[in-house]
mmCIF file of C-alpha atoms and ligand atoms in Angstrom:
data_model
loop_
_atom_site.group_PDB
_atom_site.id
_atom_site.type_symbol
_atom_site.label_atom_id
_atom_site.label_comp_id
_atom_site.label_asym_id
_atom_site.label_seq_id
_atom_site.Cartn_x
_atom_site.Cartn_y
_atom_site.Cartn_z
ATOM 1 C CA MET A 9 0.000 0.000 0.000
ATOM 2 C CA PRO A 10 1.736 3.202 -1.094
ATOM 3 C CA PHE A 11 1.980 5.960 1.514
ATOM 4 C CA HIS A 12 -0.059 8.496 -0.423
ATOM 5 C CA LYS A 13 -3.057 6.161 -0.559
ATOM 6 C CA GLY A 14 -3.142 5.356 3.132
ATOM 7 C CA LEU A 15 -5.113 6.993 5.910
ATOM 8 C CA THR A 16 -2.941 9.785 7.245
ATOM 9 C CA ARG A 17 -3.342 8.863 10.900
ATOM 10 C CA ILE A 18 -2.352 5.279 10.362
ATOM 11 C CA GLU A 19 0.567 6.319 8.163
ATOM 12 C CA ALA A 20 1.724 8.731 10.845
ATOM 13 C CA ARG A 21 1.477 6.046 13.493
ATOM 14 C CA GLN A 22 3.468 3.661 11.317
ATOM 15 C CA TYR A 23 6.067 6.270 10.518
ATOM 16 C CA ILE A 24 6.810 6.696 14.215
ATOM 17 C CA SER A 25 7.929 3.043 14.389
ATOM 18 C CA PHE A 26 10.189 3.473 11.325
ATOM 19 C CA TYR A 27 11.526 6.726 12.649
ATOM 20 C CA GLU A 28 12.408 5.165 16.009
ATOM 21 C CA GLU A 29 14.739 2.760 14.198
ATOM 22 C CA GLU A 30 16.535 5.453 12.255
ATOM 23 C CA GLU A 31 20.132 6.217 13.173
ATOM 24 C CA SER A 32 19.637 9.968 13.069
ATOM 25 C CA VAL A 33 16.541 9.854 15.273
ATOM 26 C CA ASN A 34 15.828 13.054 17.202
ATOM 27 C CA GLY A 35 14.723 11.907 20.669
ATOM 28 C CA THR A 36 12.815 15.033 21.613
ATOM 29 C CA LEU A 37 10.872 15.117 18.364
ATOM 30 C CA LEU A 38 9.994 11.453 18.788
ATOM 31 C CA GLU A 39 8.787 12.071 22.327
ATOM 32 C CA PHE A 40 6.528 14.854 21.047
ATOM 33 C CA ALA A 41 5.153 12.702 18.260
ATOM 34 C CA LYS A 42 4.134 10.120 20.868
ATOM 35 C CA TRP A 43 2.775 12.700 23.282
ATOM 36 C CA TRP A 44 0.688 14.307 20.547
ATOM 37 C CA ARG A 45 -0.598 10.918 19.404
ATOM 38 C CA ASP A 46 -1.496 9.925 22.977
ATOM 39 C CA THR A 47 -3.519 13.087 23.539
ATOM 40 C CA ASN A 48 -5.672 11.953 20.592
ATOM 41 C CA PHE A 49 -6.278 15.508 19.431
ATOM 42 C CA MET A 50 -6.652 14.957 15.737
ATOM 43 C CA GLU A 51 -9.484 12.502 16.332
ATOM 44 C CA GLN A 52 -11.252 14.334 19.118
ATOM 45 C CA LEU A 53 -10.821 17.807 17.659
ATOM 46 C CA PRO A 54 -10.726 17.370 13.877
ATOM 47 C CA TYR A 55 -10.995 21.129 13.300
ATOM 48 C CA VAL A 56 -7.594 21.997 14.776
ATOM 49 C CA ARG A 57 -4.431 22.545 12.783
ATOM 50 C CA ASP A 58 -1.903 19.763 13.359
ATOM 51 C CA ARG A 59 1.078 21.857 14.389
ATOM 52 C CA ILE A 60 3.149 19.835 16.856
ATOM 53 C CA VAL A 61 6.230 19.672 14.600
ATOM 54 C CA GLU A 62 5.932 23.377 13.795
ATOM 55 C CA ALA A 63 5.640 24.123 17.526
ATOM 56 C CA TYR A 64 8.753 22.106 18.318
ATOM 57 C CA PHE A 65 10.807 23.792 15.602
ATOM 58 C CA TRP A 66 9.641 27.203 16.713
ATOM 59 C CA ALA A 67 10.777 26.400 20.276
ATOM 60 C CA ASN A 68 14.075 25.134 18.925
ATOM 61 C CA ALA A 69 14.708 28.303 16.972
ATOM 62 C CA PHE A 70 13.670 30.450 19.903
ATOM 63 C CA LEU A 71 15.919 28.826 22.499
ATOM 64 C CA SER A 72 18.609 26.693 20.936
ATOM 65 C CA GLU A 73 21.167 26.429 23.785
ATOM 66 C CA PRO A 74 21.508 22.771 24.864
ATOM 67 C CA GLN A 75 20.942 23.501 28.569
ATOM 68 C CA TYR A 76 17.441 24.890 27.928
ATOM 69 C CA GLU A 77 15.873 21.568 27.051
ATOM 70 C CA LEU A 78 13.087 21.903 29.610
ATOM 71 C CA SER A 79 12.150 25.325 28.218
ATOM 72 C CA ARG A 80 11.912 23.878 24.711
ATOM 73 C CA ILE A 81 9.691 21.025 25.867
ATOM 74 C CA MET A 82 7.377 23.391 27.740
ATOM 75 C CA LEU A 83 7.270 25.813 24.827
ATOM 76 C CA ALA A 84 6.493 23.157 22.227
ATOM 77 C CA LYS A 85 3.731 21.567 24.335
ATOM 78 C CA TYR A 86 2.107 24.848 25.230
ATOM 79 C CA ILE A 87 2.436 26.380 21.768
ATOM 80 C CA ALA A 88 0.613 23.346 20.368
ATOM 81 C CA MET A 89 -2.099 23.897 23.005
ATOM 82 C CA ILE A 90 -2.286 27.641 22.357
ATOM 83 C CA SER A 91 -2.857 26.872 18.696
ATOM 84 C CA VAL A 92 -5.660 24.424 19.560
ATOM 85 C CA VAL A 93 -7.354 26.957 21.848
ATOM 86 C CA ASP A 94 -6.930 29.678 19.220
ATOM 87 C CA ASP A 95 -8.571 27.505 16.550
ATOM 88 C CA THR A 96 -11.401 26.743 18.964
ATOM 89 C CA TYR A 97 -12.099 30.418 19.654
ATOM 90 C CA ASP A 98 -11.552 31.722 16.130
ATOM 91 C CA ALA A 99 -12.913 29.075 13.890
ATOM 92 C CA TYR A 100 -15.009 26.428 15.566
ATOM 93 C CA ALA A 101 -16.914 26.989 18.810
ATOM 94 C CA LYS A 102 -20.221 28.821 18.951
ATOM 95 C CA PHE A 103 -20.023 32.026 20.945
ATOM 96 C CA GLU A 104 -22.485 30.710 23.581
ATOM 97 C CA GLU A 105 -20.214 27.708 24.113
ATOM 98 C CA LEU A 106 -17.202 29.965 24.505
ATOM 99 C CA ILE A 107 -18.861 31.876 27.328
ATOM 100 C CA HIS A 108 -18.887 28.655 29.360
ATOM 101 C CA PHE A 109 -15.392 27.711 28.324
ATOM 102 C CA THR A 110 -13.933 31.089 29.299
ATOM 103 C CA GLN A 111 -15.640 30.852 32.691
ATOM 104 C CA ALA A 112 -14.311 27.359 33.250
ATOM 105 C CA MET A 113 -10.802 28.541 32.325
ATOM 106 C CA GLU A 114 -11.060 31.250 34.979
ATOM 107 C CA ARG A 115 -11.664 28.523 37.538
ATOM 108 C CA CYS A 116 -9.027 26.171 36.155
ATOM 109 C CA ASP A 117 -10.463 23.350 38.201
ATOM 110 C CA ILE A 118 -11.497 19.951 36.868
ATOM 111 C CA ASP A 119 -14.856 20.237 38.707
ATOM 112 C CA ALA A 120 -15.773 23.033 36.288
ATOM 113 C CA ILE A 121 -15.906 20.464 33.485
ATOM 114 C CA ASP A 122 -19.620 19.808 34.160
ATOM 115 C CA GLN A 123 -20.568 23.326 33.130
ATOM 116 C CA LEU A 124 -19.168 22.808 29.619
ATOM 117 C CA PRO A 125 -21.867 22.377 26.980
ATOM 118 C CA ALA A 126 -20.161 20.040 24.497
ATOM 119 C CA GLU A 127 -18.078 16.866 24.560
ATOM 120 C CA TYR A 128 -15.236 18.273 22.450
ATOM 121 C CA MET A 129 -14.894 21.155 24.924
ATOM 122 C CA LYS A 130 -14.793 18.806 27.884
ATOM 123 C CA PHE A 131 -12.031 16.890 26.160
ATOM 124 C CA LEU A 132 -10.002 20.032 25.493
ATOM 125 C CA TYR A 133 -10.547 21.332 29.017
ATOM 126 C CA LYS A 134 -9.401 18.074 30.543
ATOM 127 C CA VAL A 135 -6.202 18.049 28.492
ATOM 128 C CA LEU A 136 -5.457 21.622 29.531
ATOM 129 C CA ILE A 137 -6.027 20.947 33.234
ATOM 130 C CA ASN A 138 -3.780 17.877 32.976
ATOM 131 C CA ILE A 139 -1.006 19.907 31.403
ATOM 132 C CA PHE A 140 -1.288 22.593 34.096
ATOM 133 C CA ASN A 141 -1.114 19.882 36.770
ATOM 134 C CA GLU A 142 1.879 18.234 35.117
ATOM 135 C CA THR A 143 3.642 21.592 34.975
ATOM 136 C CA THR A 144 2.907 22.223 38.661
ATOM 137 C CA CYS A 145 4.340 18.813 39.650
ATOM 138 C CA GLU A 146 7.400 19.265 37.486
ATOM 139 C CA MET A 147 8.172 22.772 38.662
ATOM 140 C CA THR A 148 7.465 21.942 42.322
ATOM 141 C CA GLU A 149 9.979 19.113 42.067
ATOM 142 C CA LYS A 150 12.510 21.627 40.827
ATOM 143 C CA GLY A 151 11.738 23.912 43.764
ATOM 144 C CA ARG A 152 10.129 26.525 41.488
ATOM 145 C CA PRO A 153 6.340 26.146 41.914
ATOM 146 C CA TYR A 154 5.836 29.884 41.255
ATOM 147 C CA SER A 155 6.956 29.222 37.693
ATOM 148 C CA ALA A 156 3.915 26.975 37.059
ATOM 149 C CA ASP A 157 1.592 29.539 38.678
ATOM 150 C CA PHE A 158 2.839 32.266 36.351
ATOM 151 C CA VAL A 159 2.344 30.081 33.294
ATOM 152 C CA LYS A 160 -1.217 29.248 34.343
ATOM 153 C CA GLU A 161 -2.089 32.879 35.093
ATOM 154 C CA GLU A 162 -0.703 34.027 31.751
ATOM 155 C CA PHE A 163 -2.669 31.300 29.986
ATOM 156 C CA LYS A 164 -5.849 32.639 31.608
ATOM 157 C CA ILE A 165 -5.000 36.155 30.414
ATOM 158 C CA LEU A 166 -4.509 34.812 26.893
ATOM 159 C CA VAL A 167 -7.895 33.059 26.976
ATOM 160 C CA ARG A 168 -9.594 36.254 28.180
ATOM 161 C CA SER A 169 -8.141 38.131 25.221
ATOM 162 C CA TYR A 170 -9.308 35.394 22.810
ATOM 163 C CA HIS A 171 -12.746 35.758 24.347
ATOM 164 C CA THR A 172 -12.760 39.501 23.707
ATOM 165 C CA GLU A 173 -11.822 38.874 20.062
ATOM 166 C CA ALA A 174 -14.581 36.269 19.747
ATOM 167 C CA GLU A 175 -17.030 38.782 21.201
ATOM 168 C CA TRP A 176 -16.034 41.355 18.569
ATOM 169 C CA SER A 177 -16.231 38.801 15.811
ATOM 170 C CA ASN A 178 -19.617 37.564 17.007
ATOM 171 C CA SER A 179 -21.109 41.061 17.020
ATOM 172 C CA ARG A 180 -19.182 42.082 13.861
ATOM 173 C CA HIS A 181 -17.723 44.930 15.862
ATOM 174 C CA VAL A 182 -14.604 46.702 14.552
ATOM 175 C CA PRO A 183 -13.116 48.405 17.620
ATOM 176 C CA PRO A 184 -11.086 51.636 17.498
ATOM 177 C CA PHE A 185 -7.406 50.955 16.779
ATOM 178 C CA GLU A 186 -6.193 51.724 20.333
ATOM 179 C CA GLU A 187 -8.775 49.455 21.903
ATOM 180 C CA TYR A 188 -7.915 46.676 19.479
ATOM 181 C CA MET A 189 -4.217 47.052 20.230
ATOM 182 C CA ARG A 190 -4.761 46.927 23.998
ATOM 183 C CA ASN A 191 -6.316 43.493 23.637
ATOM 184 C CA ARG A 192 -3.965 42.422 20.844
ATOM 185 C CA LYS A 193 -1.006 42.839 23.176
ATOM 186 C CA LEU A 194 -2.557 40.155 25.347
ATOM 187 C CA SER A 195 -3.636 37.848 22.533
ATOM 188 C CA ASN A 196 -0.055 37.772 21.219
ATOM 189 C CA GLY A 197 0.802 35.640 24.222
ATOM 190 C CA THR A 198 4.277 37.202 24.478
ATOM 191 C CA THR A 199 4.357 37.171 28.276
ATOM 192 C CA LEU A 200 3.177 33.552 28.317
ATOM 193 C CA ILE A 201 5.896 32.542 25.848
ATOM 194 C CA LEU A 202 8.519 34.225 28.023
ATOM 195 C CA ALA A 203 7.105 32.663 31.190
ATOM 196 C CA LEU A 204 7.437 29.265 29.486
ATOM 197 C CA ALA A 205 10.986 29.996 28.372
ATOM 198 C CA PHE A 206 11.828 30.909 31.978
ATOM 199 C CA THR A 207 10.792 27.448 33.265
ATOM 200 C CA GLY A 208 14.118 25.924 32.262
ATOM 201 C CA MET A 209 16.309 28.963 32.866
ATOM 202 C CA GLU A 210 16.646 28.615 36.629
ATOM 203 C CA GLU A 211 20.118 30.146 36.744
ATOM 204 C CA VAL A 212 18.842 33.496 35.446
ATOM 205 C CA ALA A 213 15.050 33.482 35.812
ATOM 206 C CA GLY A 214 13.942 33.427 39.443
ATOM 207 C CA ILE A 215 10.836 34.828 41.058
ATOM 208 C CA LYS A 216 12.191 38.392 40.641
ATOM 209 C CA GLU A 217 12.427 37.981 36.880
ATOM 210 C CA TYR A 218 8.911 36.527 36.748
ATOM 211 C CA GLU A 219 7.660 39.562 38.617
ATOM 212 C CA TRP A 220 9.505 41.801 36.187
ATOM 213 C CA LEU A 221 7.650 40.015 33.351
ATOM 214 C CA ARG A 222 4.326 40.599 35.021
ATOM 215 C CA SER A 223 5.057 44.317 35.527
ATOM 216 C CA ASN A 224 4.655 44.635 31.743
ATOM 217 C CA PRO A 225 8.005 46.314 31.051
ATOM 218 C CA LYS A 226 8.481 48.561 28.021
ATOM 219 C CA ILE A 227 10.499 45.933 26.197
ATOM 220 C CA ILE A 228 7.469 43.586 26.215
ATOM 221 C CA GLU A 229 5.290 46.392 24.905
ATOM 222 C CA ALA A 230 7.750 46.854 22.058
ATOM 223 C CA ALA A 231 7.964 43.105 21.339
ATOM 224 C CA ASN A 232 4.177 43.012 21.190
ATOM 225 C CA LEU A 233 4.105 45.771 18.595
ATOM 226 C CA VAL A 234 6.650 43.967 16.444
ATOM 227 C CA ILE A 235 4.758 40.669 16.629
ATOM 228 C CA CYS A 236 1.425 42.313 15.992
ATOM 229 C CA ALA A 237 2.773 44.114 12.921
ATOM 230 C CA MET A 238 4.306 40.895 11.611
ATOM 231 C CA ASN A 239 1.293 38.664 12.218
ATOM 232 C CA ASP A 240 -1.522 40.960 11.273
ATOM 233 C CA ILE A 241 0.098 41.861 7.981
ATOM 234 C CA SER A 242 1.093 38.341 6.974
ATOM 235 C CA SER A 243 -1.777 36.187 8.231
ATOM 236 C CA HIS A 244 -4.478 38.803 7.967
ATOM 237 C CA GLN A 245 -6.006 37.735 4.657
ATOM 238 C CA ASP A 246 -6.339 34.060 5.560
ATOM 239 C CA GLU A 247 -7.781 34.831 8.963
ATOM 240 C CA GLN A 248 -10.285 37.290 7.591
ATOM 241 C CA LYS A 249 -11.450 34.563 5.231
ATOM 242 C CA ARG A 250 -12.093 32.120 8.049
ATOM 243 C CA GLY A 251 -14.006 34.792 9.974
ATOM 244 C CA ASP A 252 -11.558 35.929 12.651
ATOM 245 C CA CYS A 253 -12.293 39.244 14.328
ATOM 246 C CA ALA A 254 -11.094 42.396 12.572
ATOM 247 C CA SER A 255 -7.303 42.741 12.675
ATOM 248 C CA SER A 256 -5.286 45.883 13.372
ATOM 249 C CA VAL A 257 -5.374 46.537 9.614
ATOM 250 C CA GLU A 258 -9.203 46.721 9.483
ATOM 251 C CA CYS A 259 -9.402 48.694 12.723
ATOM 252 C CA TYR A 260 -6.939 51.272 11.431
ATOM 253 C CA MET A 261 -8.647 51.484 8.022
ATOM 254 C CA LYS A 262 -12.039 52.025 9.558
ATOM 255 C CA GLU A 263 -11.009 54.557 12.160
ATOM 256 C CA HIS A 264 -8.812 56.677 9.884
ATOM 257 C CA GLN A 265 -10.744 56.122 6.663
ATOM 258 C CA VAL A 266 -7.668 55.020 4.738
ATOM 259 C CA SER A 267 -6.936 52.264 2.212
ATOM 260 C CA LYS A 268 -5.607 48.874 3.199
ATOM 261 C CA GLU A 269 -2.185 49.730 1.731
ATOM 262 C CA GLN A 270 -1.959 52.889 3.812
ATOM 263 C CA ALA A 271 -2.969 51.048 6.993
ATOM 264 C CA VAL A 272 -0.368 48.324 6.314
ATOM 265 C CA GLU A 273 2.308 50.995 5.828
ATOM 266 C CA VAL A 274 1.508 52.653 9.175
ATOM 267 C CA ILE A 275 1.489 49.336 11.059
ATOM 268 C CA LYS A 276 4.716 48.181 9.399
ATOM 269 C CA LYS A 277 6.380 51.405 10.487
ATOM 270 C CA MET A 278 5.134 50.966 14.049
ATOM 271 C CA GLY A 279 6.666 47.499 14.081
ATOM 272 C CA ALA A 280 9.980 48.730 12.643
ATOM 273 C CA ASN A 281 10.239 51.497 15.243
ATOM 274 C CA ALA A 282 9.446 49.063 18.036
ATOM 275 C CA ALA A 283 12.206 46.730 16.788
ATOM 276 C CA LYS A 284 14.682 49.636 17.053
ATOM 277 C CA ASP A 285 13.429 50.315 20.593
ATOM 278 C CA ILE A 286 14.128 46.691 21.493
ATOM 279 C CA ASN A 287 17.706 46.995 20.217
ATOM 280 C CA ASN A 288 18.232 50.131 22.290
ATOM 281 C CA MET A 289 16.701 48.643 25.413
ATOM 282 C CA CYS A 290 18.765 45.466 25.101
ATOM 283 C CA MET A 291 21.905 47.572 25.159
ATOM 284 C CA THR A 292 20.870 49.681 28.125
ATOM 285 C CA LEU A 293 18.920 47.288 30.388
ATOM 286 C CA ALA A 294 21.928 46.278 32.453
ATOM 287 C CA VAL A 295 19.902 44.767 35.294
ATOM 288 C CA ILE A 296 18.355 42.059 33.130
ATOM 289 C CA PRO A 297 20.550 38.976 32.523
ATOM 290 C CA LYS A 298 21.833 38.591 28.956
ATOM 291 C CA PRO A 299 20.159 35.223 28.209
ATOM 292 C CA ILE A 300 16.781 36.849 28.947
ATOM 293 C CA LEU A 301 17.488 39.842 26.721
ATOM 294 C CA LYS A 302 18.484 37.441 23.970
ATOM 295 C CA LEU A 303 14.944 36.017 24.069
ATOM 296 C CA PHE A 304 13.637 39.364 22.887
ATOM 297 C CA PHE A 305 15.903 39.357 19.861
ATOM 298 C CA ASN A 306 14.686 35.870 19.063
ATOM 299 C CA ILE A 307 11.005 36.453 19.690
ATOM 300 C CA VAL A 308 10.836 39.194 17.082
ATOM 301 C CA ARG A 309 12.494 36.993 14.488
ATOM 302 C CA GLY A 310 9.143 35.234 14.360
HETATM 303 MG MG1 LIG B 423 -6.834 34.154 17.247
#
């Protein structure tokens, strides 16, 4: 049976066994393939994009130093989950269902599962709670339980911002540019990504650094602008097609009555200026350890 005629799930499952035997096998990638398969996502949630390999490579590009293995594992797992939650909010769930899901996420407690209106949501919720619990156990073992708390809190903030976007999309509301950007900074998930990177950087990222993250320093503001400019300009057409809420491009066009090209120009420029600010801040922020500052250079590479 040639590969291209087989069922993709079965082929993928079979490929894992071949891959395991290969001399050049990448252990971490293999572990992820198994983890992803065990969670059973692609069967339970057929609407989500299958992005585990993409997530792992993103994490690898973001933090490539050998000693940050734990950070890469956390990043890849959570990025895959962020993508699943994003697809759920943007492209699949009904708004009424999302109201329950957002409330349950605020509680972050397995008992809240009963208030969820659909089986697929219960499944997703359960996986999320399990991952939070796993992270708590792992970080407690390492003597850094606060690290897991930060990750969970930032995940909640991200979900709230997805909810706001779903609300706008549901009511076909195009908010003023500033209002959109205030929420967009949260839906970027930059602080969450950094909190995840910090999990494996115990020599430089202690509770003080986590608190610095939470204080929303200027460098995070700038990183958010860069990411927003990059994402909204590149993915904006596809997302508008699938019915995402208005992006910064639409909000700017509507508020300032300008063409799409003009709006894109303005947003690009904002991003470019913010990237310069990051360079400046990295050179002057002497109190922040170098490996942390390096994350900012890498995060804006996309
Ligand atoms: Mg989204």
